[in-house]
Structures are given as structure tokens and as C-alpha cells.
Coordinates of C-alpha atoms in Angstrom, one line a residue:
M1 CA -18.4 89.8 53.8
A2 CA -20.2 86.6 54.6
A3 CA -23.7 86.3 53.1
A4 CA -26.5 86.8 55.7
S5 CA -28.3 83.6 56.6
V6 CA -31.7 83.1 55.2
P7 CA -34.4 82.7 57.9
W8 CA -35.6 79.1 58.0
W9 CA -39.3 80.1 57.3
R10 CA -38.6 81.7 53.9
D11 CA -38.3 78.4 52.1
A12 CA -39.6 75.9 54.7
V13 CA -41.8 72.9 53.9
I14 CA -44.3 72.9 56.8
Y15 CA -46.5 69.8 57.6
Q16 CA -49.8 70.5 59.1
I17 CA -50.9 68.1 61.9
Y18 CA -54.5 67.9 63.0
P19 CA -53.8 66.3 66.4
R20 CA -57.0 64.3 66.8
S21 CA -56.5 62.6 63.4
F22 CA -52.7 62.1 63.1
A23 CA -51.7 59.2 65.4
D24 CA -53.3 57.4 68.3
N25 CA -50.8 56.3 70.9
N26 CA -53.1 55.1 73.7
G27 CA -55.7 53.3 71.6
D28 CA -58.7 55.4 72.6
G29 CA -59.6 56.3 69.0
M30 CA -58.4 60.0 69.4
G31 CA -55.1 61.2 68.2
D32 CA -52.7 62.5 70.9
L33 CA -49.3 64.3 71.4
A34 CA -47.5 61.1 72.3
G35 CA -48.7 59.6 69.0
I36 CA -47.3 62.6 67.2
S37 CA -44.0 62.2 69.0
A38 CA -43.7 58.6 67.9
K39 CA -44.2 59.6 64.3
I40 CA -41.7 62.4 64.1
P41 CA -39.1 60.1 62.5
Y42 CA -41.7 59.4 59.8
L43 CA -41.9 63.1 59.0
K44 CA -38.1 63.5 59.2
N45 CA -37.8 60.7 56.6
L46 CA -40.4 62.5 54.5
G47 CA -38.2 65.6 54.4
V48 CA -40.3 68.4 55.9
D49 CA -38.7 71.3 57.8
A50 CA -41.4 72.0 60.4
I51 CA -44.7 70.9 61.8
W52 CA -47.7 73.0 62.5
L53 CA -50.0 71.7 65.2
S54 CA -53.7 72.6 65.1
P55 CA -55.1 73.4 68.5
F56 CA -54.4 71.0 71.3
Y57 CA -55.4 73.3 74.2
V58 CA -58.0 72.7 76.8
S59 CA -61.4 72.9 75.1
P60 CA -64.9 71.5 75.2
Q61 CA -64.2 70.6 71.5
N62 CA -67.4 72.1 70.0
D63 CA -65.2 73.2 67.1
A64 CA -62.5 70.6 67.3
G65 CA -60.3 72.7 69.6
Y66 CA -60.8 76.1 67.9
D67 CA -62.9 76.9 71.0
V68 CA -60.2 77.4 73.6
A69 CA -61.0 77.3 77.3
D70 CA -57.3 77.5 78.5
Y71 CA -54.6 78.8 76.2
R72 CA -51.8 77.6 78.6
D73 CA -52.6 73.9 79.0
V74 CA -53.1 70.7 76.9
D75 CA -56.5 69.2 76.7
P76 CA -56.5 65.7 78.5
L77 CA -57.8 64.3 75.2
F78 CA -54.3 64.9 73.8
G79 CA -52.1 64.5 76.8
T80 CA -50.2 66.9 79.1
L81 CA -47.8 69.8 79.0
D82 CA -45.0 67.2 79.7
D83 CA -46.2 65.4 76.5
F84 CA -46.0 68.7 74.6
D85 CA -42.5 69.4 75.9
S86 CA -41.4 65.9 74.9
L87 CA -42.8 66.4 71.4
L88 CA -41.1 69.8 71.1
A89 CA -37.8 68.3 72.2
R90 CA -38.0 65.3 69.9
T91 CA -38.8 67.5 66.9
H92 CA -36.0 69.9 67.6
E93 CA -33.6 66.9 68.2
L94 CA -34.3 65.8 64.6
G95 CA -33.7 69.2 63.2
M96 CA -37.3 70.4 62.6
R97 CA -39.3 73.3 63.9
V98 CA -42.7 73.5 65.6
I99 CA -45.5 76.0 64.9
V100 CA -48.6 76.0 67.1
D101 CA -52.0 77.4 66.3
L102 CA -53.2 80.5 68.1
V103 CA -56.9 81.4 68.2
P104 CA -57.1 85.1 69.3
N105 CA -60.4 86.1 67.7
H106 CA -62.6 84.2 70.2
T107 CA -62.5 81.9 73.2
S108 CA -64.7 79.0 74.3
D109 CA -67.8 79.9 76.2
R110 CA -66.2 77.7 78.9
H111 CA -63.2 80.0 79.3
E112 CA -63.1 81.5 82.8
W113 CA -63.3 85.0 81.3
F114 CA -66.6 84.3 79.6
V115 CA -68.1 82.4 82.5
S116 CA -67.3 85.5 84.7
A117 CA -68.8 87.8 82.0
L118 CA -72.1 85.9 82.0
A119 CA -72.3 86.3 85.8
A120 CA -71.4 90.0 85.8
D121 CA -73.4 93.1 85.2
P122 CA -73.8 94.6 81.7
D123 CA -71.3 97.5 82.3
S124 CA -68.7 95.3 84.2
P125 CA -65.0 94.9 83.4
E126 CA -65.7 91.2 82.8
R127 CA -68.1 91.9 80.0
A128 CA -65.8 94.5 78.5
R129 CA -63.4 91.6 77.5
Y130 CA -66.0 90.5 75.0
I131 CA -68.5 92.2 72.6
F132 CA -71.8 92.4 74.5
R133 CA -74.5 94.8 73.3
D134 CA -78.1 95.6 74.1
G135 CA -80.6 94.4 71.6
K136 CA -82.8 96.4 69.3
G137 CA -86.6 96.6 69.2
P138 CA -89.1 96.3 72.0
N139 CA -87.4 95.1 75.1
G140 CA -84.2 94.3 73.2
T141 CA -85.6 91.3 71.5
E142 CA -83.8 91.8 68.2
P143 CA -80.0 91.3 67.7
P144 CA -77.8 94.5 67.8
N145 CA -77.2 94.1 64.0
N146 CA -77.8 91.7 61.1
W147 CA -74.4 90.0 61.0
Q148 CA -74.4 86.3 60.1
S149 CA -72.1 83.6 61.5
V150 CA -69.5 82.2 59.2
F151 CA -70.9 78.8 60.3
G152 CA -74.5 79.8 59.4
G153 CA -77.3 81.5 61.4
N154 CA -77.2 84.6 63.5
A155 CA -73.9 85.9 64.8
W156 CA -75.5 87.0 68.0
T157 CA -76.8 85.0 71.0
R158 CA -78.9 86.5 73.8
T159 CA -78.0 85.9 77.4
T160 CA -80.4 84.9 80.1
G161 CA -80.1 86.0 83.7
P162 CA -80.2 83.7 86.8
D163 CA -83.9 84.5 87.2
G164 CA -84.6 83.7 83.5
T165 CA -84.8 87.3 82.4
P166 CA -83.4 87.9 78.9
G167 CA -80.3 90.1 78.9
Q168 CA -77.7 91.4 76.5
W169 CA -76.5 89.8 73.3
Y170 CA -72.9 88.7 72.6
L171 CA -71.1 88.4 69.3
H172 CA -69.8 85.1 67.9
L173 CA -68.6 85.2 64.3
F174 CA -68.4 81.4 64.4
D175 CA -70.3 79.1 66.7
S176 CA -72.4 80.4 69.6
T177 CA -69.9 78.6 71.9
Q178 CA -67.1 80.8 70.5
P179 CA -67.7 84.4 71.8
D180 CA -65.6 87.1 70.1
L181 CA -63.0 88.9 72.2
N182 CA -63.0 92.7 72.4
W183 CA -59.6 93.7 71.0
E184 CA -60.2 97.3 71.9
N185 CA -59.7 96.3 75.5
P186 CA -56.0 96.6 76.6
E187 CA -56.6 93.7 79.0
V188 CA -57.3 91.4 76.1
Q189 CA -54.2 92.6 74.2
A190 CA -52.0 92.0 77.2
E191 CA -53.4 88.6 77.9
M192 CA -52.7 87.4 74.4
V193 CA -49.1 88.7 74.5
S194 CA -48.7 86.8 77.7
V195 CA -50.0 83.6 75.9
L196 CA -47.4 84.2 73.2
R197 CA -44.6 84.5 75.7
F198 CA -45.8 81.3 77.5
W199 CA -45.3 79.2 74.4
L200 CA -42.2 81.1 73.2
D201 CA -40.6 80.5 76.5
R202 CA -41.3 76.8 76.1
G203 CA -39.4 76.9 72.8
V204 CA -42.0 77.0 70.0
D205 CA -40.7 78.4 66.7
G206 CA -43.8 80.2 65.5
F207 CA -47.6 80.6 65.4
R208 CA -50.3 80.2 62.9
I209 CA -52.8 82.9 63.6
D210 CA -56.4 81.8 63.2
V211 CA -58.7 84.4 61.6
A212 CA -55.9 86.9 61.7
H213 CA -58.0 89.5 59.9
G214 CA -60.9 89.3 62.3
L215 CA -59.7 90.7 65.6
V216 CA -60.9 94.3 65.1
K217 CA -64.4 95.3 64.1
A218 CA -65.6 98.5 62.5
D219 CA -66.7 101.3 64.7
G220 CA -70.4 101.1 65.5
L221 CA -70.7 97.5 64.3
P222 CA -72.6 98.6 61.1
D223 CA -75.0 96.2 59.4
W224 CA -73.7 93.8 56.8
A225 CA -76.1 91.8 54.7
A226 CA -73.8 89.1 53.3
K227 CA -72.6 85.7 54.7
T228 CA -68.9 85.1 54.7
S229 CA -67.5 81.6 54.2
M230 CA -64.4 79.8 55.3
V231 CA -61.5 80.3 52.8
A232 CA -63.9 81.0 49.9
G233 CA -64.6 84.7 50.5
N234 CA -67.8 86.6 50.7
E235 CA -71.3 85.7 49.5
R236 CA -73.3 88.9 48.7
L237 CA -77.0 88.2 48.7
P238 CA -78.7 89.4 45.4
G239 CA -79.7 93.1 45.5
E240 CA -78.2 93.7 49.0
D241 CA -75.7 96.4 49.9
A242 CA -72.4 95.5 51.5
L243 CA -71.7 98.0 54.3
L244 CA -74.2 100.6 55.5
D245 CA -73.5 104.0 56.9
D246 CA -75.4 105.3 59.9
D247 CA -77.9 106.9 57.6
G248 CA -78.4 103.7 55.7
S249 CA -76.5 104.6 52.6
P250 CA -74.2 102.0 51.1
V251 CA -70.5 102.2 51.4
G252 CA -68.8 100.9 48.2
R253 CA -70.6 100.1 45.0
P254 CA -74.4 100.5 44.9
A255 CA -76.8 97.6 45.4
G256 CA -77.1 95.6 42.2
A257 CA -74.1 97.2 40.6
S258 CA -71.9 94.7 38.6
P259 CA -68.3 94.1 39.6
A260 CA -65.5 95.4 37.4
P261 CA -65.2 93.3 34.2
D262 CA -61.9 91.7 35.4
A263 CA -63.1 91.0 38.9
R264 CA -63.0 87.4 40.0
P265 CA -66.0 85.5 41.4
A266 CA -66.2 86.0 45.2
R267 CA -64.8 82.5 45.9
E268 CA -61.7 83.4 44.0
Q269 CA -61.1 86.8 45.5
V270 CA -59.2 85.7 48.5
L271 CA -55.6 86.6 48.7
E272 CA -53.8 87.8 45.7
P273 CA -54.1 90.4 42.9
T274 CA -55.4 89.8 39.4
G275 CA -53.4 90.5 36.3
G276 CA -49.8 91.3 35.9
S277 CA -46.8 89.0 35.6
A278 CA -44.2 88.1 38.1
P279 CA -40.5 88.1 37.7
G280 CA -38.6 85.2 39.2
T281 CA -38.2 85.9 42.9
A282 CA -36.8 84.3 46.0
A283 CA -33.8 85.9 47.7
H284 CA -33.8 89.7 47.4
S285 CA -30.9 92.1 47.4
A286 CA -30.6 94.6 50.3
A287 CA -31.6 97.4 47.9
G288 CA -34.6 95.4 46.7
M289 CA -35.6 94.8 50.3
D290 CA -35.3 98.5 51.1
A291 CA -37.6 99.3 48.2
A292 CA -40.1 96.7 49.3
V293 CA -40.2 98.2 52.8
Q294 CA -40.8 101.6 51.4
Q295 CA -43.5 100.3 49.1
A296 CA -45.1 98.4 51.9
S297 CA -45.2 101.3 54.3
G298 CA -48.4 102.7 52.9
L299 CA -50.3 99.5 52.3
A300 CA -52.5 99.7 55.4
D301 CA -53.9 103.0 54.1
T302 CA -55.4 101.4 51.0
T303 CA -59.2 101.6 50.7
V304 CA -61.1 98.7 52.2
H305 CA -62.6 96.5 49.4
P306 CA -66.4 97.1 49.2
D307 CA -67.0 93.4 49.7
T308 CA -65.0 93.4 53.0
P309 CA -67.3 92.8 56.0
P310 CA -67.1 95.3 58.9
Y311 CA -65.8 92.5 61.1
F312 CA -62.8 91.6 58.9
D313 CA -59.6 93.3 57.8
Q314 CA -59.9 96.5 59.8
D315 CA -56.8 98.7 59.9
G316 CA -56.5 98.3 63.7
V317 CA -55.3 94.7 63.4
H318 CA -52.0 95.9 62.1
E319 CA -51.0 97.6 65.3
I320 CA -51.6 94.3 67.1
Y321 CA -49.3 92.4 64.8
R322 CA -46.6 95.1 65.0
E323 CA -46.6 94.5 68.8
W324 CA -46.4 90.8 68.4
H325 CA -43.5 91.2 65.9
K326 CA -41.6 93.0 68.6
V327 CA -42.3 90.3 71.1
L328 CA -41.0 87.5 68.8
A329 CA -37.9 89.6 68.0
E330 CA -36.9 89.3 71.6
Y331 CA -36.3 85.6 71.1
D332 CA -33.6 84.0 69.1
G333 CA -34.1 81.4 66.3
D334 CA -36.1 83.4 63.7
R335 CA -39.5 82.9 65.3
M336 CA -42.4 83.5 62.9
L337 CA -46.1 84.3 62.5
V338 CA -48.2 83.1 59.6
A339 CA -51.6 84.7 58.9
E340 CA -54.8 82.9 58.1
A341 CA -56.3 85.9 56.4
W342 CA -59.1 85.9 53.8
V343 CA -58.4 89.4 52.5
E344 CA -59.0 91.3 49.3
P345 CA -57.8 93.2 47.4
A346 CA -54.1 92.1 47.3
E347 CA -52.8 95.4 48.7
R348 CA -54.8 94.7 51.9
L349 CA -53.2 91.3 52.3
F350 CA -49.6 92.6 51.8
A351 CA -49.9 94.8 54.8
Y352 CA -50.0 91.7 57.0
V353 CA -46.5 90.6 55.8
R354 CA -44.7 93.9 55.9
P355 CA -41.3 93.7 57.5
D356 CA -42.6 94.8 60.9
E357 CA -45.6 92.5 61.0
M358 CA -46.0 88.8 60.1
Q359 CA -43.5 86.7 58.2
Q360 CA -46.0 84.7 56.0
A361 CA -49.7 84.7 54.9
F362 CA -51.5 81.7 53.5
N363 CA -52.0 81.8 49.7
F364 CA -55.5 80.5 49.4
D365 CA -55.7 81.8 45.8
F366 CA -53.4 79.0 44.7
L367 CA -55.5 76.5 46.6
L368 CA -58.7 77.8 44.9
A369 CA -57.2 77.8 41.4
G370 CA -58.2 74.2 41.0
W371 CA -57.0 71.9 38.2
D372 CA -56.8 74.6 35.4
A373 CA -53.6 75.8 33.7
E374 CA -54.8 79.3 33.1
R375 CA -56.1 79.8 36.6
M376 CA -52.9 78.3 38.1
T377 CA -50.8 80.5 35.9
R378 CA -52.6 83.6 37.0
S379 CA -52.3 82.6 40.7
I380 CA -48.5 81.9 40.4
D381 CA -47.9 85.2 38.6
D382 CA -49.9 87.2 41.1
S383 CA -48.5 85.5 44.1
L384 CA -44.9 85.9 43.2
A385 CA -45.4 89.5 42.2
A386 CA -47.2 90.2 45.5
A387 CA -44.5 88.5 47.6
A388 CA -41.8 90.5 45.8
S389 CA -43.6 93.8 46.5
V390 CA -43.1 93.4 50.3
G391 CA -39.9 91.3 50.4
A392 CA -41.8 88.3 51.8
P393 CA -41.8 84.7 50.6
S394 CA -44.9 83.4 48.8
T395 CA -46.6 80.4 50.4
W396 CA -48.2 77.5 48.5
V397 CA -50.9 75.1 49.7
L398 CA -53.3 72.7 48.1
S399 CA -55.2 71.4 51.1
N400 CA -55.9 72.0 54.8
H401 CA -58.3 71.1 57.6
D402 CA -61.0 73.5 56.3
T403 CA -61.2 72.3 52.7
V404 CA -62.1 69.2 50.7
R405 CA -58.8 67.4 49.9
H406 CA -57.4 68.5 46.6
S407 CA -57.1 65.0 45.2
S408 CA -60.9 64.7 45.6
R409 CA -61.7 68.2 44.3
Y410 CA -59.6 67.5 41.2
G411 CA -61.7 64.4 40.5
L412 CA -65.0 66.3 40.2
T413 CA -66.6 67.0 36.8
D414 CA -65.5 70.7 37.4
P415 CA -62.1 70.4 38.9
T416 CA -62.0 74.1 39.8
T417 CA -65.1 73.9 42.0
F418 CA -64.8 74.4 45.8
P419 CA -67.6 72.5 47.6
K420 CA -68.2 73.0 51.3
G421 CA -67.8 69.3 52.0
I422 CA -69.0 66.3 50.0
G423 CA -71.7 64.0 51.2
P424 CA -73.1 60.6 49.9
E425 CA -75.9 62.4 48.1
D426 CA -73.4 64.7 46.2
E427 CA -71.4 64.0 43.1
Q428 CA -68.7 61.5 43.9
P429 CA -65.2 62.3 42.7
D430 CA -63.4 60.1 40.2
E431 CA -60.9 58.8 42.7
E432 CA -58.3 57.5 40.2
L433 CA -58.3 60.8 38.2
G434 CA -58.2 62.9 41.3
Y435 CA -55.2 60.9 42.6
A436 CA -53.3 61.4 39.4
R437 CA -54.0 65.1 39.2
G438 CA -53.1 65.5 42.9
R439 CA -49.7 64.0 42.3
A440 CA -49.1 66.3 39.3
A441 CA -50.2 69.4 41.2
T442 CA -47.8 68.5 44.0
L443 CA -44.9 68.6 41.6
V444 CA -46.1 72.0 40.3
M445 CA -46.3 73.3 43.9
L446 CA -43.1 71.9 45.4
A447 CA -40.7 73.4 42.8
L448 CA -42.0 77.0 43.3
P449 CA -39.8 79.4 45.2
G450 CA -41.1 80.2 48.7
S451 CA -42.6 78.1 51.5
A452 CA -44.9 75.1 51.0
Y453 CA -47.5 73.6 53.3
I454 CA -48.5 70.0 53.3
Y455 CA -51.7 68.8 55.0
Q456 CA -51.4 65.4 56.9
G457 CA -52.2 62.5 54.7
E458 CA -51.6 64.5 51.5
E459 CA -48.3 62.7 51.1
L460 CA -50.3 59.4 51.0
G461 CA -52.6 60.7 48.2
L462 CA -55.4 60.4 50.7
P463 CA -58.8 61.3 49.3
E464 CA -61.7 63.0 51.1
H465 CA -64.2 60.7 53.0
T466 CA -67.2 61.6 50.8
T467 CA -69.8 59.2 52.2
L468 CA -69.9 60.1 55.9
P469 CA -73.4 59.7 57.2
A470 CA -75.1 62.7 58.9
E471 CA -75.2 60.9 62.3
V472 CA -71.4 60.8 62.7
R473 CA -70.7 64.4 61.5
Q474 CA -69.3 66.8 64.1
D475 CA -68.5 70.1 62.3
P476 CA -70.7 72.9 63.7
A477 CA -71.1 74.3 60.1
F478 CA -73.1 71.2 59.2
F479 CA -75.5 71.7 62.1
R480 CA -75.8 75.5 61.9
T481 CA -76.7 75.3 58.1
G482 CA -79.1 72.4 58.6
G483 CA -76.8 70.2 56.5
E484 CA -76.7 72.6 53.6
E485 CA -73.0 72.7 54.1
R486 CA -71.6 69.2 54.5
G487 CA -68.8 70.5 56.6
R488 CA -65.2 69.7 57.0
D489 CA -65.3 66.3 58.7
G490 CA -64.4 64.5 55.4
C491 CA -60.9 65.9 55.4
R492 CA -60.4 65.3 59.1
V493 CA -60.8 61.6 59.2
P494 CA -57.9 59.7 61.0
I495 CA -55.1 58.8 58.5
P496 CA -54.3 55.1 58.0
W497 CA -51.1 53.7 59.3
R498 CA -51.5 49.9 59.0
A499 CA -53.7 48.4 56.4
E500 CA -54.6 45.3 58.3
A501 CA -54.9 46.8 61.8
H502 CA -58.0 47.7 63.6
G503 CA -59.0 51.2 62.5
F504 CA -55.9 51.2 60.3
G505 CA -53.8 51.7 63.5
W506 CA -56.5 53.6 65.4
G507 CA -58.4 52.8 68.5
S508 CA -58.8 49.2 69.8
T509 CA -61.5 46.6 70.1
Q510 CA -63.0 48.8 72.8
H511 CA -62.6 52.1 71.1
E512 CA -63.3 53.1 67.5
P513 CA -61.7 56.0 65.7
W514 CA -63.4 59.3 66.6
L515 CA -64.5 59.5 62.9
P516 CA -65.1 56.4 60.8
Q517 CA -62.7 55.7 58.0
P518 CA -63.8 54.3 54.6
E519 CA -62.6 50.8 53.7
G520 CA -60.8 52.2 50.7
F521 CA -58.2 53.9 53.1
A522 CA -56.5 50.5 53.3
R523 CA -54.7 51.0 50.0
Y524 CA -53.4 54.3 51.1
A525 CA -52.0 53.1 54.4
V526 CA -48.5 54.1 55.3
D527 CA -47.2 50.5 55.6
R528 CA -48.3 49.9 52.0
Q529 CA -46.3 52.9 50.8
L530 CA -43.0 53.2 52.7
G531 CA -40.2 52.1 50.5
V532 CA -42.5 51.2 47.6
P533 CA -41.3 52.8 44.3
G534 CA -44.0 54.9 42.7
S535 CA -46.1 55.3 45.8
S536 CA -47.4 58.7 46.8
Y537 CA -45.2 58.8 49.9
E538 CA -42.1 58.0 47.9
L539 CA -43.0 60.6 45.3
Y540 CA -43.3 63.3 48.0
R541 CA -40.1 62.1 49.6
A542 CA -38.1 62.2 46.3
A543 CA -39.5 65.7 45.4
L544 CA -38.7 67.1 48.8
A545 CA -35.2 65.8 48.7
L546 CA -34.6 67.4 45.3
R547 CA -36.2 70.6 46.4
A548 CA -33.8 70.8 49.4
E549 CA -30.7 69.7 47.4
R550 CA -31.3 72.3 44.6
K551 CA -32.6 75.0 47.0
L552 CA -35.7 75.5 45.0
G553 CA -37.4 77.3 47.8
Q554 CA -34.8 80.0 47.6
G555 CA -34.6 79.8 43.8
S556 CA -35.8 81.8 40.8
F557 CA -38.8 81.6 38.5
E558 CA -39.5 82.1 34.8
W559 CA -42.0 80.6 32.5
A560 CA -40.5 78.1 30.0
P561 CA -41.0 78.3 26.2
E562 CA -43.3 75.2 26.5
H563 CA -45.7 77.1 28.8
D564 CA -49.1 77.3 27.0
P565 CA -51.9 77.5 29.6
A566 CA -54.6 78.0 26.9
S567 CA -53.7 74.5 25.7
G568 CA -53.5 73.1 29.3
I569 CA -49.7 73.1 29.4
L570 CA -48.0 74.6 32.5
S571 CA -44.2 74.8 32.4
Y572 CA -41.6 76.9 34.3
R573 CA -38.0 76.9 35.3
N574 CA -36.5 77.3 38.7
G575 CA -32.7 77.3 38.4
T576 CA -31.6 74.1 36.6
V577 CA -35.0 72.4 37.1
Q578 CA -37.8 72.7 34.6
V579 CA -41.4 71.7 35.6
L580 CA -43.8 70.5 32.9
A581 CA -47.4 69.7 33.8
N582 CA -50.1 68.4 31.4
L583 CA -53.4 69.8 32.5
G584 CA -54.8 69.2 29.0
S585 CA -56.5 66.3 27.3
S586 CA -53.7 65.0 24.9
A587 CA -50.2 63.7 25.5
I588 CA -47.3 66.1 24.9
R589 CA -43.7 65.3 24.0
L590 CA -40.9 66.1 26.5
P591 CA -38.4 68.7 25.3
A592 CA -35.5 67.4 23.3
G593 CA -32.6 66.4 25.5
A594 CA -34.8 66.3 28.6
S595 CA -33.5 64.3 31.6
V596 CA -36.2 63.3 34.0
L597 CA -35.5 64.0 37.7
V598 CA -38.9 63.0 39.2
A599 CA -42.3 62.3 37.6
S600 CA -45.8 61.9 38.9
T601 CA -46.0 58.7 36.8
E602 CA -43.3 56.2 36.1
R603 CA -44.2 55.8 32.4
T604 CA -42.9 59.3 31.6
A605 CA -39.2 58.6 31.6
D606 CA -39.6 55.5 29.4
S607 CA -42.1 56.9 26.8
G608 CA -40.6 60.4 26.3
S609 CA -44.1 61.9 26.5
L610 CA -46.3 63.3 29.2
A611 CA -49.8 62.0 29.5
P612 CA -52.7 64.1 30.6
S613 CA -53.0 64.7 34.3
T614 CA -49.3 64.2 34.9
A615 CA -46.2 66.3 35.6
V616 CA -42.5 66.0 35.6
W617 CA -39.3 67.7 36.9
M618 CA -36.4 67.6 34.4
T619 CA -33.2 69.2 33.2
T620 CA -33.0 70.1 29.6
G621 CA -29.4 71.3 29.2
R622 CA -30.5 74.8 28.2

């Protein structure tokens, strides 16, 4: 009997494109779909399997496209539907897949539904598509509850009638221009399925689901005293309870109670479980898969973590994704869903990737581990064990459009810290050290079994823009926190294509890039790296070629004898390849008989030793 084919997404390397910052075809300083189409051969040469497009839909761009006004059209900033179809066709022609971002938790306040809702009566069908509530206190002057926006400030905004009379309040977990949809409304559910079908019919291969855990809110919208952050988990205010019952009593541990001794800090408690060890995992037998399905069947019934806000990770979201799974199953080509879900504990996350729901969920725990062998070890163990428990592939990611680039985080005094942006008044990373560690971490990531994600510019070793002045920043998180959070603009700066060109290949003498680039980007430009031995781009290309040739994404995993995280040494085997990374402070010798396949520094093969902040793939003949 012929072996069943492995779905493409189980071991795919997926390249995230932030459309406004990838490539500018028309010289207006803003990236566009035609620019992406022109660079698809560049990505084919790099060796990725798929691209993921951040939002390109019609939007007023208050949150860089994550405030969608029309889910079925392309914003003129980026082109037209014909441009999208051409991009899709070109990508498929070169043997790669296309994933698009879907933003189902909220719309733009310019969406026709919300415009109609504001003009309608409080009890109207138009308002029932969103979460409108009467206020508390005299004349409804106080918000319906105390929820805080992820971007800072109140999560409720009060409406004003045509005659200036204050009205109801509407919920927005993010910016006030991003009203939350009411997912208890069947009309909302049907509309988003229609949106899925619109893009599936055009030929897209999958969807990245934004805020996948946020669609359903707890009954009664109970008070919640903490602020939740992007990627980094929850921030409980000192002495405050998490979730309050109607009588005011806390749900979960009492106010002021300490977490369990082995609990991680909130910024680490994102996706995966703590403790335990993971056997090597990649392809599973049919019997193993059946066991995983049986084990996964009860995961949605696990108790909600006491630090879970009442607006995240409610059980009702799973029925939504079961329906979406059925929709995708009607199409050929192994279409897929990947969840952006900041969920804890691990059992709650696993429910999102059960066999009848999504195919992948982002592994933010690995991203948050930082440059630390023990934390990285724990994350790898936990992630592989978690993936095996539901028969899903693990995913690996170091950077994305919501985080400080890892090459800059690794250059900070504490390379495990997770700042919410870096500004000119903050500690400036050691660029050379961060660059070296970033290359080494890439080799650690790309040899792991499962699927890997690369954020645009990462293959160039691109650092964060850490000196952006306040007057050019555009992230709503910067403004809603009064600058306390520097925001995400620094990782979204247009990537450099030509070192000597205006804007490094962006804009024209009449149009500057939409965000300014630092002068130092010249040395990272694509035209200074293509075909240059030892460049970051060529390191990525070599590693991706070996990963594909040796099928590491479908491979196995075991820690090698050299693995000693307490000493800063991380080493594992995947099939015939052994990875050795030096996260310590002293050079280490390569194993006897080692033959270097690819190294983060060219000196390794000649010296026979591995310097600090470097890594190598090798064969040892064992």
C-alpha cells in the first residue's frame, strides 16, 4: 500500500509578508501587491514553501490594515483584485502556496455594518452584529464594565446621537476604530464563512486567523481588572482579582495569592505547557493519530486558566472553527488554518489544533524563550510533546510584525527580555552580538521537526529600527499608552533592496518610504547579500535547502549527548543531522569526527571549535 501523502503545511517553511513594507512597485513609498509579485522569484530562490500576507483589504489603515472595512476587496494602497489574482497565480506557478490574514474578531468603524449600526436604534438588528451595551451609573455615563483595551485605555467607547445626545457604548478590545463583532449572532457567523469561501474560490491555500481566541466573550461580560498584552500574555495588577462572579467573588485563585511554584511569569505563559520531555516527533502512525484524536476530544472541557480574561479563549470559539474546518474540507489542496492564539494552559491551546479544527497554532513560547539554552530547551520539549498529543505539527517562529526583531532582542543586556518596542531613549541593542545570535538561533529553529515561520527581512539579518522619533510613529498602541509602549513600528520599517538607491529601493524623489529607514540598513540590503558567501541571506538559503533535502520538517528529535543547557550548550539530532549551538560564554569543541554541513560563522569548519553565540549543523557518523 502506498504511503499517504503528507499535507504540505505539516513541514512548510512559511514567509510572512507585511505588504506595506515588503516591496514598492509604483514608487509611492508604500509596498504593494505588484511589488510582491515581482519579488516572488527572490523567495523561490530563498527556498520557502509558502507566503503569508498580512492584511491588504480595504481599510482606513488605523491599525495598518487590521481594521478591515471590506473583506472582499483590495485597498487601493496595495492595488486591485486583479493584482491579487496575478500574485496568487505567480506564486502557484513557482510551486509555492499563499496564506492570507483573516481578521474575524473586529471590523473597522468604517465597515458598512458599523456605519449602519451607529445610525440604527439600540435594539436594532444592525447593532446586534456588534457588542453594544447601555452604560452604568447615572445616565449611563460609566462603561458597561472595566475591560481595558489591549492597546491601552478603556475598551469601551460611547456613541453620540445625531442630536449630540450620548448613547450606548460599544466594545473594542483593540483600538476604538476596531469595534468587536458579536459572534453569538448567526448573521456574523454566516458572513465570515462567506468571506472564507470568497478567497478559497479565488484559490488561496489557507488563512492565518487573527486573535483566534477572542471571538466569543463570557456570558454577562464580567469585570476583569488586568490588561492583556499582544503576544506576551496577561498583566494582573497588584492585589486585583482576575474574573469576578455576579456577586463580586473572584473566580480562580484569591486576590494576592501567589502562583504555583513552577508557574512561569505571565509573559512566558503563552502557548505551551511547562515541564516534561518530548520524544522525537514528526510523522505519526495511524494508531498514534487515533490515540491523539481520542486524547484531544476532551480538551475543550479543561478548566479555564484563572488568568484568562473573559474575552479570550471561551469554549464557544471551538464550534466556530469546527464549522470552518468543514468549509475548507470541501476544497482540494489541503487548505489550512493557523491560529494566532495567546492561550494558557497548554491543554487549552491544544483544543485549537484538534483534528476537526485548525491545522496549526503559533508557538509564541519559543519566540519568548529568548537567547537562553535552558528556556529554549524547555520550550522545545514542551512544544514537541504538545504537538504529539494532538497529532499536529509544532510551529517555530522567532519574529513577526508584532514583536521586536529577535536579532535586536538578543543584543540586549538581558537577551530574554521582551520589550514592547524600543525607542531612542531606551537601551540600544548590541547590533553585532544580536546579529550573531540571531543567525545561530535560526539554525536551531530550522532543523526542528514541524513547520517554521520567517518574518520578512529576517533572512537579511535585519535589526529593529530602534531610534524612530515619536513624530513618525503610527502604531495605535504608542498613542493609546501615551508612548509608554513604543509600539511595533520598529519591526515594520520597509526592508532594503538596493543599498545605493533612494529609500533602498523604496519611493522616489517625490515620495519617501512610509516609515523612515536607518542609514545602517544599507549594509543589510538584498543586493549586498545575494550570492555573497557568508551573508545572512545565503545562510538561510543553504539551511533551507538542507532542511528540504533531508526532510527535517518531517524528521525525528532527540537530545544529543553534548546537550548541556545549564552550561549554555544546546544540541539535538534530527535524523542524520546534529545541531550544536553555543549559548554560553566559552568556546566548545566540535564532536570527534564531525563534518560541518552549515554554520552560522565560517570560522567553525576550519577551527574545529564553536565560539559563543554561534551554531552549526553537522554529521558525526554516529
